[in-house]
GROMACS .gro file of C-alpha atoms in nm:
model
  357
    1UNK     CA    1  16.470   4.180   1.529
    2UNK     CA    2  16.225   4.269   1.256
    3UNK     CA    3  15.999   3.982   1.355
    4UNK     CA    4  16.015   4.094   1.719
    5UNK     CA    5  15.903   4.447   1.631
    6UNK     CA    6  15.619   4.320   1.417
    7UNK     CA    7  15.505   4.089   1.700
    8UNK     CA    8  15.502   4.378   1.948
    9UNK     CA    9  15.306   4.597   1.704
   10UNK     CA   10  15.054   4.319   1.644
   11UNK     CA   11  15.008   4.271   2.020
   12UNK     CA   12  14.949   4.647   2.065
   13UNK     CA   13  14.688   4.655   1.788
   14UNK     CA   14  14.511   4.356   1.939
   15UNK     CA   15  14.515   4.519   2.282
   16UNK     CA   16  14.362   4.843   2.152
   17UNK     CA   17  14.103   4.645   1.959
   18UNK     CA   18  14.019   4.442   2.270
   19UNK     CA   19  13.962   4.754   2.479
   20UNK     CA   20  13.715   4.876   2.222
   21UNK     CA   21  13.486   4.568   2.258
   22UNK     CA   22  13.258   4.727   2.525
   23UNK     CA   23  13.066   5.013   2.368
   24UNK     CA   24  12.876   5.250   2.601
   25UNK     CA   25  12.550   5.391   2.465
   26UNK     CA   26  12.522   5.654   2.743
   27UNK     CA   27  12.780   5.789   2.985
   28UNK     CA   28  12.597   6.097   3.121
   29UNK     CA   29  12.237   6.173   3.216
   30UNK     CA   30  12.081   6.509   3.300
   31UNK     CA   31  11.756   6.487   3.499
   32UNK     CA   32  11.694   6.860   3.450
   33UNK     CA   33  11.499   7.045   3.719
   34UNK     CA   34  11.258   6.841   3.930
   35UNK     CA   35  11.083   6.879   4.265
   36UNK     CA   36  11.209   6.715   4.580
   37UNK     CA   37  10.848   6.625   4.670
   38UNK     CA   38  10.833   6.404   4.360
   39UNK     CA   39  11.066   6.151   4.520
   40UNK     CA   40  11.351   5.950   4.371
   41UNK     CA   41  11.450   5.967   4.004
   42UNK     CA   42  11.613   5.692   3.800
   43UNK     CA   43  11.807   5.664   3.475
   44UNK     CA   44  11.962   5.375   3.284
   45UNK     CA   45  12.311   5.344   3.135
   46UNK     CA   46  12.365   5.073   2.872
   47UNK     CA   47  12.662   4.915   2.703
   48UNK     CA   48  12.696   4.654   2.426
   49UNK     CA   49  12.942   4.369   2.437
   50UNK     CA   50  13.087   4.373   2.085
   51UNK     CA   51  13.362   4.125   2.165
   52UNK     CA   52  13.375   3.753   2.120
   53UNK     CA   53  13.384   3.663   2.489
   54UNK     CA   54  13.134   3.725   2.775
   55UNK     CA   55  13.195   4.018   3.009
   56UNK     CA   56  13.044   4.093   3.351
   57UNK     CA   57  13.001   4.395   3.576
   58UNK     CA   58  13.241   4.335   3.863
   59UNK     CA   59  13.180   4.646   4.078
   60UNK     CA   60  12.988   4.974   4.082
   61UNK     CA   61  13.097   5.248   4.321
   62UNK     CA   62  12.906   5.575   4.372
   63UNK     CA   63  13.038   5.913   4.485
   64UNK     CA   64  12.751   5.977   4.728
   65UNK     CA   65  12.512   5.777   4.944
   66UNK     CA   66  12.226   5.966   4.779
   67UNK     CA   67  12.279   5.754   4.464
   68UNK     CA   68  12.185   5.384   4.458
   69UNK     CA   69  12.300   5.159   4.169
   70UNK     CA   70  12.153   4.836   4.037
   71UNK     CA   71  12.297   4.646   3.745
   72UNK     CA   72  12.298   4.327   3.535
   73UNK     CA   73  12.434   4.046   3.751
   74UNK     CA   74  12.473   3.767   3.494
   75UNK     CA   75  12.747   3.767   3.229
   76UNK     CA   76  12.673   3.969   2.915
   77UNK     CA   77  12.722   3.748   2.614
   78UNK     CA   78  12.869   3.877   2.285
   79UNK     CA   79  12.616   4.099   2.112
   80UNK     CA   80  12.407   4.143   2.427
   81UNK     CA   81  12.344   4.462   2.625
   82UNK     CA   82  12.424   4.524   2.991
   83UNK     CA   83  12.268   4.797   3.197
   84UNK     CA   84  12.330   4.998   3.511
   85UNK     CA   85  12.043   5.184   3.675
   86UNK     CA   86  12.122   5.488   3.892
   87UNK     CA   87  11.860   5.610   4.140
   88UNK     CA   88  11.907   5.951   4.300
   89UNK     CA   89  11.730   6.044   4.624
   90UNK     CA   90  11.666   6.423   4.636
   91UNK     CA   91  11.542   6.431   4.997
   92UNK     CA   92  11.705   6.724   5.176
   93UNK     CA   93  11.926   6.812   4.878
   94UNK     CA   94  11.793   7.127   4.708
   95UNK     CA   95  12.000   7.283   4.430
   96UNK     CA   96  12.223   7.160   4.151
   97UNK     CA   97  12.399   6.824   4.185
   98UNK     CA   98  12.653   6.617   3.992
   99UNK     CA   99  12.728   6.257   4.100
  100UNK     CA  100  12.946   5.986   3.951
  101UNK     CA  101  12.938   5.607   3.925
  102UNK     CA  102  13.264   5.417   3.881
  103UNK     CA  103  13.221   5.094   3.679
  104UNK     CA  104  13.460   4.798   3.671
  105UNK     CA  105  13.387   4.535   3.403
  106UNK     CA  106  13.564   4.200   3.393
  107UNK     CA  107  13.633   4.001   3.078
  108UNK     CA  108  13.839   4.011   2.763
  109UNK     CA  109  13.814   4.351   2.593
  110UNK     CA  110  13.624   4.507   2.886
  111UNK     CA  111  13.850   4.809   2.888
  112UNK     CA  112  13.954   5.037   3.177
  113UNK     CA  113  13.729   5.161   3.459
  114UNK     CA  114  13.441   5.373   3.328
  115UNK     CA  115  13.301   5.685   3.493
  116UNK     CA  116  12.931   5.764   3.449
  117UNK     CA  117  12.775   6.095   3.555
  118UNK     CA  118  12.427   6.205   3.661
  119UNK     CA  119  12.332   6.573   3.689
  120UNK     CA  120  12.024   6.772   3.774
  121UNK     CA  121  11.863   7.042   3.986
  122UNK     CA  122  11.640   6.970   4.284
  123UNK     CA  123  11.366   7.224   4.354
  124UNK     CA  124  11.340   7.197   4.731
  125UNK     CA  125  11.022   7.114   4.921
  126UNK     CA  126  10.869   7.372   5.153
  127UNK     CA  127  10.995   7.196   5.465
  128UNK     CA  128  11.352   7.164   5.335
  129UNK     CA  129  11.364   7.521   5.212
  130UNK     CA  130  11.216   7.655   5.534
  131UNK     CA  131  11.497   7.498   5.734
  132UNK     CA  132  11.771   7.620   5.500
  133UNK     CA  133  11.626   7.943   5.363
  134UNK     CA  134  11.373   8.075   5.618
  135UNK     CA  135  11.350   8.425   5.466
  136UNK     CA  136  11.126   8.465   5.161
  137UNK     CA  137  11.057   8.737   4.903
  138UNK     CA  138  10.822   8.594   4.641
  139UNK     CA  139  11.007   8.309   4.465
  140UNK     CA  140  11.335   8.414   4.628
  141UNK     CA  141  11.452   8.251   4.949
  142UNK     CA  142  11.745   8.353   5.169
  143UNK     CA  143  11.916   8.235   5.485
  144UNK     CA  144  11.897   8.572   5.661
  145UNK     CA  145  11.809   8.938   5.619
  146UNK     CA  146  12.123   9.047   5.805
  147UNK     CA  147  12.438   9.137   5.612
  148UNK     CA  148  12.719   9.201   5.864
  149UNK     CA  149  13.048   9.335   5.727
  150UNK     CA  150  13.215   9.336   6.068
  151UNK     CA  151  13.497   9.583   6.128
  152UNK     CA  152  13.593   9.791   5.823
  153UNK     CA  153  13.896  10.018   5.804
  154UNK     CA  154  13.828  10.346   5.629
  155UNK     CA  155  13.995  10.360   5.291
  156UNK     CA  156  13.978   9.984   5.243
  157UNK     CA  157  13.711   9.762   5.091
  158UNK     CA  158  13.548   9.465   5.260
  159UNK     CA  159  13.296   9.213   5.131
  160UNK     CA  160  13.004   9.011   5.262
  161UNK     CA  161  12.798   8.749   5.081
  162UNK     CA  162  12.426   8.698   5.027
  163UNK     CA  163  12.291   8.361   4.907
  164UNK     CA  164  11.965   8.376   4.712
  165UNK     CA  165  11.771   8.062   4.611
  166UNK     CA  166  11.508   8.041   4.336
  167UNK     CA  167  11.222   7.826   4.469
  168UNK     CA  168  11.012   7.856   4.152
  169UNK     CA  169  10.999   7.645   3.835
  170UNK     CA  170  11.105   7.930   3.605
  171UNK     CA  171  11.418   8.146   3.584
  172UNK     CA  172  11.403   8.472   3.782
  173UNK     CA  173  11.609   8.791   3.765
  174UNK     CA  174  11.643   8.955   4.108
  175UNK     CA  175  11.637   9.334   4.123
  176UNK     CA  176  11.829   9.542   4.377
  177UNK     CA  177  11.717   9.885   4.498
  178UNK     CA  178  11.796  10.136   4.769
  179UNK     CA  179  12.160  10.031   4.780
  180UNK     CA  180  12.385  10.285   4.963
  181UNK     CA  181  12.634  10.469   4.745
  182UNK     CA  182  12.930  10.316   4.928
  183UNK     CA  183  12.814   9.956   4.864
  184UNK     CA  184  12.875   9.776   4.535
  185UNK     CA  185  12.695   9.453   4.440
  186UNK     CA  186  12.826   9.184   4.208
  187UNK     CA  187  12.652   8.853   4.134
  188UNK     CA  188  12.781   8.526   3.998
  189UNK     CA  189  12.516   8.550   3.725
  190UNK     CA  190  12.219   8.763   3.623
  191UNK     CA  191  11.936   8.509   3.609
  192UNK     CA  192  11.879   8.232   3.863
  193UNK     CA  193  11.761   7.904   3.705
  194UNK     CA  194  11.484   7.703   3.879
  195UNK     CA  195  11.598   7.536   4.199
  196UNK     CA  196  11.941   7.699   4.191
  197UNK     CA  197  12.124   7.952   4.403
  198UNK     CA  198  12.319   8.266   4.327
  199UNK     CA  199  12.576   8.422   4.558
  200UNK     CA  200  12.593   8.800   4.554
  201UNK     CA  201  12.906   8.977   4.671
  202UNK     CA  202  12.837   9.303   4.854
  203UNK     CA  203  13.147   9.519   4.888
  204UNK     CA  204  13.157   9.818   5.117
  205UNK     CA  205  13.406  10.093   5.031
  206UNK     CA  206  13.365  10.377   5.282
  207UNK     CA  207  13.398  10.723   5.130
  208UNK     CA  208  13.463  11.060   5.294
  209UNK     CA  209  13.098  11.102   5.393
  210UNK     CA  210  13.065  10.760   5.560
  211UNK     CA  211  13.048  10.807   5.939
  212UNK     CA  212  13.287  10.635   6.176
  213UNK     CA  213  13.161  10.381   6.426
  214UNK     CA  214  12.851  10.169   6.385
  215UNK     CA  215  12.690  10.192   6.042
  216UNK     CA  216  12.333  10.070   5.998
  217UNK     CA  217  12.184  10.086   5.651
  218UNK     CA  218  11.946   9.899   5.423
  219UNK     CA  219  11.916   9.757   5.073
  220UNK     CA  220  11.626   9.582   4.898
  221UNK     CA  221  11.605   9.276   4.675
  222UNK     CA  222  11.304   9.128   4.495
  223UNK     CA  223  11.156   9.031   4.161
  224UNK     CA  224  10.912   9.221   3.941
  225UNK     CA  225  10.556   9.207   4.068
  226UNK     CA  226  10.652   9.109   4.424
  227UNK     CA  227  10.721   9.318   4.734
  228UNK     CA  228  11.098   9.352   4.780
  229UNK     CA  229  11.273   9.224   5.090
  230UNK     CA  230  11.467   9.462   5.312
  231UNK     CA  231  11.821   9.358   5.402
  232UNK     CA  232  11.987   9.515   5.705
  233UNK     CA  233  12.348   9.613   5.640
  234UNK     CA  234  12.583   9.672   5.932
  235UNK     CA  235  12.950   9.755   5.981
  236UNK     CA  236  13.185   9.915   6.230
  237UNK     CA  237  13.403  10.174   6.058
  238UNK     CA  238  13.744  10.240   6.212
  239UNK     CA  239  14.027  10.477   6.126
  240UNK     CA  240  14.346  10.336   5.980
  241UNK     CA  241  14.638  10.404   6.214
  242UNK     CA  242  14.860  10.129   6.075
  243UNK     CA  243  15.074  10.364   5.864
  244UNK     CA  244  15.164  10.608   6.144
  245UNK     CA  245  15.538  10.637   6.207
  246UNK     CA  246  15.679  10.624   6.563
  247UNK     CA  247  15.727  11.000   6.545
  248UNK     CA  248  15.368  11.059   6.440
  249UNK     CA  249  15.244  10.843   6.726
  250UNK     CA  250  15.459  11.034   6.972
  251UNK     CA  251  15.306  11.362   6.853
  252UNK     CA  252  14.951  11.226   6.824
  253UNK     CA  253  14.652  11.365   7.016
  254UNK     CA  254  14.549  11.204   7.343
  255UNK     CA  255  14.178  11.198   7.434
  256UNK     CA  256  14.047  11.199   7.792
  257UNK     CA  257  13.698  11.254   7.935
  258UNK     CA  258  13.612  11.400   8.277
  259UNK     CA  259  13.333  11.147   8.342
  260UNK     CA  260  13.272  10.788   8.239
  261UNK     CA  261  12.913  10.794   8.367
  262UNK     CA  262  12.634  11.051   8.353
  263UNK     CA  263  12.362  11.006   8.616
  264UNK     CA  264  12.029  11.154   8.508
  265UNK     CA  265  11.860  11.047   8.830
  266UNK     CA  266  11.481  11.022   8.813
  267UNK     CA  267  11.317  11.147   8.496
  268UNK     CA  268  10.944  11.213   8.472
  269UNK     CA  269  10.795  11.026   8.178
  270UNK     CA  270  10.557  11.314   8.102
  271UNK     CA  271  10.816  11.581   8.171
  272UNK     CA  272  11.057  11.772   7.950
  273UNK     CA  273  11.387  11.652   7.810
  274UNK     CA  274  11.680  11.635   8.051
  275UNK     CA  275  12.045  11.703   7.962
  276UNK     CA  276  12.384  11.627   8.115
  277UNK     CA  277  12.730  11.722   7.988
  278UNK     CA  278  13.083  11.590   7.995
  279UNK     CA  279  13.405  11.729   7.853
  280UNK     CA  280  13.669  11.572   7.636
  281UNK     CA  281  14.024  11.702   7.673
  282UNK     CA  282  14.317  11.686   7.434
  283UNK     CA  283  14.631  11.595   7.631
  284UNK     CA  284  14.838  11.524   7.324
  285UNK     CA  285  15.066  11.728   7.097
  286UNK     CA  286  14.845  11.775   6.791
  287UNK     CA  287  14.482  11.853   6.715
  288UNK     CA  288  14.224  11.606   6.840
  289UNK     CA  289  13.938  11.542   6.599
  290UNK     CA  290  13.613  11.409   6.738
  291UNK     CA  291  13.515  11.200   6.437
  292UNK     CA  292  13.176  11.113   6.577
  293UNK     CA  293  12.990  11.137   6.909
  294UNK     CA  294  12.667  10.936   6.904
  295UNK     CA  295  12.453  10.660   7.053
  296UNK     CA  296  12.236  10.390   6.903
  297UNK     CA  297  11.999  10.397   7.202
  298UNK     CA  298  11.648  10.534   7.145
  299UNK     CA  299  11.544  10.861   7.309
  300UNK     CA  300  11.904  10.988   7.347
  301UNK     CA  301  12.075  11.258   7.139
  302UNK     CA  302  12.437  11.373   7.151
  303UNK     CA  303  12.564  11.721   7.052
  304UNK     CA  304  12.788  11.822   6.898
  305UNK     CA  305  12.838  11.513   6.689
  306UNK     CA  306  13.191  11.612   6.582
  307UNK     CA  307  13.451  11.882   6.628
  308UNK     CA  308  13.818  11.974   6.676
  309UNK     CA  309  14.002  12.017   7.007
  310UNK     CA  310  14.339  12.186   7.007
  311UNK     CA  311  14.614  12.055   7.235
  312UNK     CA  312  14.553  12.147   7.598
  313UNK     CA  313  14.190  12.246   7.528
  314UNK     CA  314  13.854  12.083   7.600
  315UNK     CA  315  13.520  12.043   7.428
  316UNK     CA  316  13.186  12.004   7.599
  317UNK     CA  317  12.948  11.732   7.480
  318UNK     CA  318  12.580  11.738   7.575
  319UNK     CA  319  12.369  11.425   7.616
  320UNK     CA  320  11.991  11.480   7.610
  321UNK     CA  321  11.726  11.228   7.715
  322UNK     CA  322  11.369  11.260   7.585
  323UNK     CA  323  11.157  11.071   7.844
  324UNK     CA  324  10.871  11.019   7.599
  325UNK     CA  325  11.102  10.829   7.362
  326UNK     CA  326  11.289  10.616   7.616
  327UNK     CA  327  11.189  10.252   7.566
  328UNK     CA  328  11.197  10.127   7.927
  329UNK     CA  329  11.184  10.236   8.290
  330UNK     CA  330  11.558  10.209   8.332
  331UNK     CA  331  11.787  10.412   8.108
  332UNK     CA  332  12.130  10.268   8.035
  333UNK     CA  333  12.271  10.422   7.720
  334UNK     CA  334  12.619  10.394   7.565
  335UNK     CA  335  12.758  10.724   7.438
  336UNK     CA  336  13.035  10.651   7.190
  337UNK     CA  337  13.302  10.909   7.118
  338UNK     CA  338  13.534  10.829   6.827
  339UNK     CA  339  13.854  11.034   6.786
  340UNK     CA  340  14.185  11.029   6.602
  341UNK     CA  341  14.371  10.924   6.917
  342UNK     CA  342  14.554  10.616   6.784
  343UNK     CA  343  14.581  10.455   7.128
  344UNK     CA  344  14.220  10.513   7.234
  345UNK     CA  345  14.008  10.593   6.933
  346UNK     CA  346  13.684  10.487   7.106
  347UNK     CA  347  13.566  10.617   7.444
  348UNK     CA  348  13.245  10.495   7.605
  349UNK     CA  349  13.044  10.712   7.846
  350UNK     CA  350  12.742  10.560   8.021
  351UNK     CA  351  12.416  10.753   8.064
  352UNK     CA  352  12.194  10.607   8.335
  353UNK     CA  353  11.864  10.705   8.492
  354UNK     CA  354  11.520  10.593   8.612
  355UNK     CA  355  11.196  10.683   8.437
  356UNK     CA  356  10.902  10.750   8.667
  357UNK     CA  357  10.536  10.805   8.580
   0.00000   0.00000   0.00000
């Protein structure tokens, strides 16, 4: 038994020693930051056969078609060096990359499969960046100037994301300005290295002063010494009715308007402003709050913009068209009335007319 144990131990030691016969001189290469226009880049990985028998590279597999390997084809004799060249093609691949090569070596003492890694950052060419990041502010490039939050429920937060790419050869620190008080900005890092991208998280948290309905606002981003870029922020703010009990819904206000269309007829372009009115009635059992009455159409104003209607009562809303400010010959405006009616919180009234010279 003692001889058997010693034999097993000796075999284990020999096995470990055998696996140590191929010694790698490099297992990772960082190309750093380089321009896509400069073309392909290449590095060399080497290993030494320190065993007593020849070894050979049996297979090299890459993690991406952008990487092309070439390697020593003949057996590597004891004491000799084998090499594997890795060529990376940056065409159409701006930003940071990390690729692997999986190496199988045959022969006594070759050891298990070896993983080699190449890293780097590609600074995109103008044509590549224009297709991916068409919006520019100095060295910063972005996909779009629009930041849509979609529908946001008042009292809850919602986020949108802005990707910013550094097209220069030096680190940059973007600066934000003009950000609305109800929007918070967090970035994955402060400085953007050359050829890399940062993703900013913009979180909207509507406060008591934030209006219901369509919100259009702006924020600016840029770097020192360059004109900042304006970003257009948009959201649709809705009231949260999800926590109403069945009893509260039964006693809720009910909004109704006496007209779904206001016809202004013919309006003289050089004439004075023209007004039409409609009424909103509360047919429910509790107070109806007009959260907001407005339009996003140019040349149209709505008054009052908010108010309270007791049950069984009405409120008159005036829509005024300024012919000098109307953008086209045909007027077709959407008047939006937002209330606390949980079953119909948004009512649309159309304002139509024809502008004549």
